Amino acid sequence: PGVLDYLSRGRTLAEMMHLTNRSHLQILPCGRNDGEASAELLFSERLERLFRELKALPGDPLIIFDLPPALGC
């Protein structure tokens, strides 16, 4: 699971984060898209909620998104 699953299927942040063998490193992959317009999902209120959840994570994390390009940006 990943960001697109969060946006389109209501997954939680905890379900999407993938632990690594590195301390303080977790990966938030793109996820699966079952035909929904990825660009539209990236401009949704749900993405804003995801950003708020990520900003609230403890430890001032560095967050790198692995997402498809947003069209028309």
PDB file of C-alpha atoms in Angstrom:
ATOM      1  CA  PRO A   1       0.000   0.000   0.000  1.00  0.00           C
ATOM      2  CA  GLY A   2       1.024   3.585  -0.538  1.00  0.00           C
ATOM      3  CA  VAL A   3      -0.101   7.161  -1.086  1.00  0.00           C
ATOM      4  CA  LEU A   4      -2.625   6.336  -3.824  1.00  0.00           C
ATOM      5  CA  ASP A   5      -4.204   3.704  -1.557  1.00  0.00           C
ATOM      6  CA  TYR A   6      -4.524   6.339   1.166  1.00  0.00           C
ATOM      7  CA  LEU A   7      -6.109   8.804  -1.231  1.00  0.00           C
ATOM      8  CA  SER A   8      -8.515   6.468  -2.995  1.00  0.00           C
ATOM      9  CA  ARG A   9      -9.175   3.627  -0.554  1.00  0.00           C
ATOM     10  CA  GLY A  10      -9.028   5.303   2.842  1.00  0.00           C
ATOM     11  CA  ARG A  11      -5.946   3.440   4.078  1.00  0.00           C
ATOM     12  CA  THR A  12      -4.278   4.843   7.201  1.00  0.00           C
ATOM     13  CA  LEU A  13      -0.820   6.351   7.357  1.00  0.00           C
ATOM     14  CA  ALA A  14       0.353   3.491   9.586  1.00  0.00           C
ATOM     15  CA  GLU A  15      -0.743   0.954   6.959  1.00  0.00           C
ATOM     16  CA  MET A  16       1.258   2.707   4.236  1.00  0.00           C
ATOM     17  CA  MET A  17       4.573   3.319   5.977  1.00  0.00           C
ATOM     18  CA  HIS A  18       7.168   0.647   5.257  1.00  0.00           C
ATOM     19  CA  LEU A  19       9.874   0.102   7.852  1.00  0.00           C
ATOM     20  CA  THR A  20      13.477  -0.360   6.771  1.00  0.00           C
ATOM     21  CA  ASN A  21      16.551  -1.730   8.482  1.00  0.00           C
ATOM     22  CA  ARG A  22      17.825   1.852   8.831  1.00  0.00           C
ATOM     23  CA  SER A  23      17.099   3.799  11.970  1.00  0.00           C
ATOM     24  CA  HIS A  24      14.606   6.646  11.416  1.00  0.00           C
ATOM     25  CA  LEU A  25      13.929   5.669   7.794  1.00  0.00           C
ATOM     26  CA  GLN A  26      10.521   4.645   6.569  1.00  0.00           C
ATOM     27  CA  ILE A  27       9.286   4.550   2.996  1.00  0.00           C
ATOM     28  CA  LEU A  28       5.958   5.841   1.759  1.00  0.00           C
ATOM     29  CA  PRO A  29       5.577   4.352  -1.744  1.00  0.00           C
ATOM     30  CA  CYS A  30       3.235   5.454  -4.491  1.00  0.00           C
ATOM     31  CA  GLY A  31       0.795   2.576  -4.096  1.00  0.00           C
ATOM     32  CA  ARG A  32      -1.677   1.091  -6.558  1.00  0.00           C
ATOM     33  CA  ASN A  33      -3.912   2.970  -8.947  1.00  0.00           C
ATOM     34  CA  ASP A  34      -6.926   1.048 -10.202  1.00  0.00           C
ATOM     35  CA  GLY A  35      -7.784   3.464 -12.996  1.00  0.00           C
ATOM     36  CA  GLU A  36      -8.533   6.583 -10.985  1.00  0.00           C
ATOM     37  CA  ALA A  37      -6.912   9.765 -12.236  1.00  0.00           C
ATOM     38  CA  SER A  38      -3.727  10.096 -10.183  1.00  0.00           C
ATOM     39  CA  ALA A  39      -3.419  13.813 -10.886  1.00  0.00           C
ATOM     40  CA  GLU A  40      -6.918  14.436  -9.502  1.00  0.00           C
ATOM     41  CA  LEU A  41      -6.110  12.484  -6.352  1.00  0.00           C
ATOM     42  CA  LEU A  42      -2.984  14.567  -5.842  1.00  0.00           C
ATOM     43  CA  PHE A  43      -5.096  17.735  -5.637  1.00  0.00           C
ATOM     44  CA  SER A  44      -7.663  16.347  -3.195  1.00  0.00           C
ATOM     45  CA  GLU A  45      -8.512  17.360   0.369  1.00  0.00           C
ATOM     46  CA  ARG A  46      -7.397  13.895   1.429  1.00  0.00           C
ATOM     47  CA  LEU A  47      -3.836  14.720   0.308  1.00  0.00           C
ATOM     48  CA  GLU A  48      -3.924  17.839   2.468  1.00  0.00           C
ATOM     49  CA  ARG A  49      -4.950  15.604   5.386  1.00  0.00           C
ATOM     50  CA  LEU A  50      -2.016  13.296   4.622  1.00  0.00           C
ATOM     51  CA  PHE A  51       0.372  16.269   4.733  1.00  0.00           C
ATOM     52  CA  ARG A  52      -1.042  17.306   8.112  1.00  0.00           C
ATOM     53  CA  GLU A  53      -0.571  13.762   9.470  1.00  0.00           C
ATOM     54  CA  LEU A  54       2.990  13.615   8.177  1.00  0.00           C
ATOM     55  CA  LYS A  55       3.844  17.013   9.666  1.00  0.00           C
ATOM     56  CA  ALA A  56       2.558  15.791  13.035  1.00  0.00           C
ATOM     57  CA  LEU A  57       4.908  12.788  13.106  1.00  0.00           C
ATOM     58  CA  PRO A  58       7.425  12.921  15.956  1.00  0.00           C
ATOM     59  CA  GLY A  59      11.095  13.543  15.369  1.00  0.00           C
ATOM     60  CA  ASP A  60      10.919  16.130  12.568  1.00  0.00           C
ATOM     61  CA  PRO A  61      11.064  13.533   9.761  1.00  0.00           C
ATOM     62  CA  LEU A  62      12.442  14.129   6.298  1.00  0.00           C
ATOM     63  CA  ILE A  63       9.767  13.007   3.857  1.00  0.00           C
ATOM     64  CA  ILE A  64      10.449  12.048   0.256  1.00  0.00           C
ATOM     65  CA  PHE A  65       7.465  11.184  -1.935  1.00  0.00           C
ATOM     66  CA  ASP A  66       7.634   8.552  -4.647  1.00  0.00           C
ATOM     67  CA  LEU A  67       4.676   9.677  -6.747  1.00  0.00           C
ATOM     68  CA  PRO A  68       3.754   9.951 -10.400  1.00  0.00           C
ATOM     69  CA  PRO A  69       4.249  13.400 -11.920  1.00  0.00           C
ATOM     70  CA  ALA A  70       1.343  15.789 -11.529  1.00  0.00           C
ATOM     71  CA  LEU A  71       0.083  16.867 -14.900  1.00  0.00           C
ATOM     72  CA  GLY A  72      -0.354  20.563 -15.539  1.00  0.00           C
ATOM     73  CA  CYS A  73       1.825  21.793 -12.676  1.00  0.00           C
TER      74      CYS A  73
END
